[in-house]
Amino acid sequence: MSIQRYGLRRRLLRFTVCGILLPISVLFFVYGQYIGHSMKQSALQQAAAAHHNNAVTLGTQMRTFSNAMRGFYAYSDMISLLTQSLTGLYSEEQTNDEAIFNTLSLILSSVPEANSVKLTSYKRGMIYTMTSSYQRFSSAGELSPPSVSFPCKPYSYYVTLQGNADASGKLLVCMPLYHIPSSSDILALVQLEVPISSLTGLAAQVDDSDGALCLLDQNGQLLYASDSGTDTAALWETLSGSSWDAYKVQTFVQGSSDPVLAERIVEKGFSWYLVQVCPASSLERSSYAFVRTTVVLFAGCVLLMLMLLVFQLNTILTPLSRLSEYADTVSGGNLSADPAAYQDYDHPDEIRTLIHSIDRMMHTITDSVIRQYELD
C-alpha cells in the first residue's frame, strides 16, 4: 500500500528534480562561470583605468615641477647674475643673495609638494637653499660643474632617488641652467626635493592584499615600491622586452595568473614605467562574492520551491489517498462505510467532482444491491 500511496509523489518529485531543477542548476552553473569571468575582466578594466589616471597624474606633477624651475629663465636679470662671480662687496652681495632667495621663494610657492629648493651656482661658488618653511641657507665653496655632461638639454630636467625606494624616500628633480643659446655652459643647477609620499600618482591606496605599485626608471632601477618583496628584476625583464606607447596601459601576466598593469610615462629628461601587480585573488573577490550570494539565493529558491511543491502535492494526493482507502473498504464488502469520513475535501475542482461521482456511484450500487436483495 505504501508504494501505491507514495508512487505518484515520487514520480512528480523525480520529474521536478530531473526535468526542471537539474537543467536549471546546470544552466545556473554555466551562467555563473560566465558572470564570474565577466566581473573579473570588468575589475581588471577598472584597475587599468585607475592605473592610467595615476600615471597621467604623476606625469602632470613632474611637468609642473619642471615648469616651476624653468621660471629662472623668465628672469633675465637672474640669469645675468648667475653668469657673474662674487664681487667681494658686502652690500652688493647682500642684494644679489636677496634677489636669488626671492626667486627661490617664487618657485617654492608654486610647488607646495616640495620640501626644499636648492640652487648651486658654479660661477659664484655658492649654494642657496630654501626650505618649505621659507628658511634660508647659503654656503660658499669651490664648486664646479660635473666632468660629464648632464643627461638633458636646456629647459629639460632629470630625476634621481634620494633615500629608500619607498614612501619614506625623496625624489630630486634637477634642472641645469644654461647660458642660452649655449648648451654646454652650465651656470647653475636647480634641485627640488619632493617626498615620494606627496606624489598623487604614487600615493594611491594600494594595500598589500591588493597588489604592489612600483616605479622604475628607463634603466630598470627601482624608484618606488609599495611592497619591498616585489620582484622588480622579473618585472623589468618583461617590460624591457616589449614595445611601448607613451601613456598607454599594457597588461602582462606574472607567474601563473597574476595580471600586471604597466604604463610608460614619457617626459622631457626621463622615461618611467609605472607598474602595478594585481593578484588574481583580488580581482576575483567581487565575482566570488557575487557567486556566493547568487548560490545562496538559488538554494533558498530551490528549497522554497520544493516546500511549495510538497505542500501542493499533499493538497492533491491526500484526498486521492483517502478516496483510495474508501474504495478499498467498499471493495472489501463494507457497503455501509460512511463516505463522509473519507471525503474531507471542499475545493471546487476536478477532485471534488471525482468524489461526488464516486459518491453517486456508491449510492447507485447500494440501491441496486438492496433491490436485488428484495427481489430474491
JSON list of N, CA and C in Angstrom, two decimals, residues 61 64 66 69 75 90 154 174 219 224-225 241 252 274 282 290 305 325 336 342 354 363:
[
{"chain": "A", "resi": 61, "resn": "GLN", "atom": "N", "xyz": [52.32, 66.07, -12.51]},
{"chain": "A", "resi": 61, "resn": "GLN", "atom": "CA", "xyz": [53.02, 66.65, -11.37]},
{"chain": "A", "resi": 61, "resn": "GLN", "atom": "C", "xyz": [54.48, 66.94, -11.70]},
{"chain": "A", "resi": 64, "resn": "THR", "atom": "N", "xyz": [54.74, 69.90, -13.80]},
{"chain": "A", "resi": 64, "resn": "THR", "atom": "CA", "xyz": [54.55, 71.12, -13.01]},
{"chain": "A", "resi": 64, "resn": "THR", "atom": "C", "xyz": [55.84, 71.54, -12.32]},
{"chain": "A", "resi": 66, "resn": "SER", "atom": "N", "xyz": [58.91, 70.90, -13.34]},
{"chain": "A", "resi": 66, "resn": "SER", "atom": "CA", "xyz": [59.85, 71.42, -14.33]},
{"chain": "A", "resi": 66, "resn": "SER", "atom": "C", "xyz": [59.45, 72.82, -14.79]},
{"chain": "A", "resi": 69, "resn": "MET", "atom": "N", "xyz": [60.65, 75.30, -12.25]},
{"chain": "A", "resi": 69, "resn": "MET", "atom": "CA", "xyz": [62.09, 75.57, -12.30]},
{"chain": "A", "resi": 69, "resn": "MET", "atom": "C", "xyz": [62.49, 76.34, -13.56]},
{"chain": "A", "resi": 75, "resn": "TYR", "atom": "N", "xyz": [63.55, 85.22, -15.79]},
{"chain": "A", "resi": 75, "resn": "TYR", "atom": "CA", "xyz": [64.16, 86.39, -15.15]},
{"chain": "A", "resi": 75, "resn": "TYR", "atom": "C", "xyz": [65.55, 86.60, -15.76]},
{"chain": "A", "resi": 90, "resn": "TYR", "atom": "N", "xyz": [80.22, 93.59, 0.17]},
{"chain": "A", "resi": 90, "resn": "TYR", "atom": "CA", "xyz": [79.22, 93.00, 1.06]},
{"chain": "A", "resi": 90, "resn": "TYR", "atom": "C", "xyz": [77.81, 93.47, 0.71]},
{"chain": "A", "resi": 154, "resn": "PRO", "atom": "N", "xyz": [69.05, 72.09, -22.50]},
{"chain": "A", "resi": 154, "resn": "PRO", "atom": "CA", "xyz": [68.42, 73.26, -21.88]},
{"chain": "A", "resi": 154, "resn": "PRO", "atom": "C", "xyz": [66.90, 73.12, -21.81]},
{"chain": "A", "resi": 174, "resn": "CYS", "atom": "N", "xyz": [65.97, 67.73, -10.84]},
{"chain": "A", "resi": 174, "resn": "CYS", "atom": "CA", "xyz": [67.13, 68.58, -11.13]},
{"chain": "A", "resi": 174, "resn": "CYS", "atom": "C", "xyz": [67.03, 69.19, -12.52]},
{"chain": "A", "resi": 219, "resn": "ASN", "atom": "N", "xyz": [66.19, 52.72, -16.96]},
{"chain": "A", "resi": 219, "resn": "ASN", "atom": "CA", "xyz": [67.23, 51.70, -16.87]},
{"chain": "A", "resi": 219, "resn": "ASN", "atom": "C", "xyz": [66.80, 50.52, -16.00]},
{"chain": "A", "resi": 224, "resn": "TYR", "atom": "N", "xyz": [60.47, 53.49, -6.61]},
{"chain": "A", "resi": 224, "resn": "TYR", "atom": "CA", "xyz": [59.46, 53.38, -5.57]},
{"chain": "A", "resi": 224, "resn": "TYR", "atom": "C", "xyz": [58.81, 52.01, -5.67]},
{"chain": "A", "resi": 225, "resn": "ALA", "atom": "N", "xyz": [58.48, 51.43, -4.51]},
{"chain": "A", "resi": 225, "resn": "ALA", "atom": "CA", "xyz": [57.73, 50.18, -4.44]},
{"chain": "A", "resi": 225, "resn": "ALA", "atom": "C", "xyz": [56.89, 50.19, -3.18]},
{"chain": "A", "resi": 241, "resn": "GLY", "atom": "N", "xyz": [61.42, 43.90, -22.75]},
{"chain": "A", "resi": 241, "resn": "GLY", "atom": "CA", "xyz": [61.27, 43.15, -24.00]},
{"chain": "A", "resi": 241, "resn": "GLY", "atom": "C", "xyz": [60.01, 43.49, -24.75]},
{"chain": "A", "resi": 252, "resn": "PHE", "atom": "N", "xyz": [50.22, 42.43, -18.70]},
{"chain": "A", "resi": 252, "resn": "PHE", "atom": "CA", "xyz": [51.03, 41.23, -18.78]},
{"chain": "A", "resi": 252, "resn": "PHE", "atom": "C", "xyz": [50.53, 40.25, -17.73]},
{"chain": "A", "resi": 274, "resn": "LEU", "atom": "N", "xyz": [55.40, 52.91, -14.72]},
{"chain": "A", "resi": 274, "resn": "LEU", "atom": "CA", "xyz": [54.54, 52.72, -13.54]},
{"chain": "A", "resi": 274, "resn": "LEU", "atom": "C", "xyz": [53.90, 51.35, -13.66]},
{"chain": "A", "resi": 282, "resn": "SER", "atom": "N", "xyz": [42.48, 39.14, -5.78]},
{"chain": "A", "resi": 282, "resn": "SER", "atom": "CA", "xyz": [41.80, 40.40, -5.53]},
{"chain": "A", "resi": 282, "resn": "SER", "atom": "C", "xyz": [40.82, 40.74, -6.64]},
{"chain": "A", "resi": 290, "resn": "PHE", "atom": "N", "xyz": [29.76, 37.73, -5.59]},
{"chain": "A", "resi": 290, "resn": "PHE", "atom": "CA", "xyz": [28.53, 37.65, -6.38]},
{"chain": "A", "resi": 290, "resn": "PHE", "atom": "C", "xyz": [28.06, 36.21, -6.51]},
{"chain": "A", "resi": 305, "resn": "MET", "atom": "N", "xyz": [10.85, 26.28, -3.44]},
{"chain": "A", "resi": 305, "resn": "MET", "atom": "CA", "xyz": [10.07, 25.61, -4.48]},
{"chain": "A", "resi": 305, "resn": "MET", "atom": "C", "xyz": [9.69, 24.20, -4.07]},
{"chain": "A", "resi": 325, "resn": "GLU", "atom": "N", "xyz": [-8.56, 4.74, 0.08]},
{"chain": "A", "resi": 325, "resn": "GLU", "atom": "CA", "xyz": [-8.88, 3.95, 1.27]},
{"chain": "A", "resi": 325, "resn": "GLU", "atom": "C", "xyz": [-10.38, 3.62, 1.33]},
{"chain": "A", "resi": 336, "resn": "SER", "atom": "N", "xyz": [-21.64, -0.33, 3.82]},
{"chain": "A", "resi": 336, "resn": "SER", "atom": "CA", "xyz": [-22.22, 0.65, 4.74]},
{"chain": "A", "resi": 336, "resn": "SER", "atom": "C", "xyz": [-21.19, 1.66, 5.25]},
{"chain": "A", "resi": 342, "resn": "TYR", "atom": "N", "xyz": [-14.22, 9.89, 4.64]},
{"chain": "A", "resi": 342, "resn": "TYR", "atom": "CA", "xyz": [-13.08, 9.87, 3.71]},
{"chain": "A", "resi": 342, "resn": "TYR", "atom": "C", "xyz": [-13.09, 11.04, 2.72]},
{"chain": "A", "resi": 354, "resn": "LEU", "atom": "N", "xyz": [-14.71, 14.27, -8.88]},
{"chain": "A", "resi": 354, "resn": "LEU", "atom": "CA", "xyz": [-14.49, 12.82, -8.81]},
{"chain": "A", "resi": 354, "resn": "LEU", "atom": "C", "xyz": [-15.10, 12.24, -7.54]},
{"chain": "A", "resi": 363, "resn": "HIS", "atom": "N", "xyz": [-23.99, 5.15, -4.12]},
{"chain": "A", "resi": 363, "resn": "HIS", "atom": "CA", "xyz": [-25.44, 5.13, -3.86]},
{"chain": "A", "resi": 363, "resn": "HIS", "atom": "C", "xyz": [-26.16, 4.26, -4.86]}
]
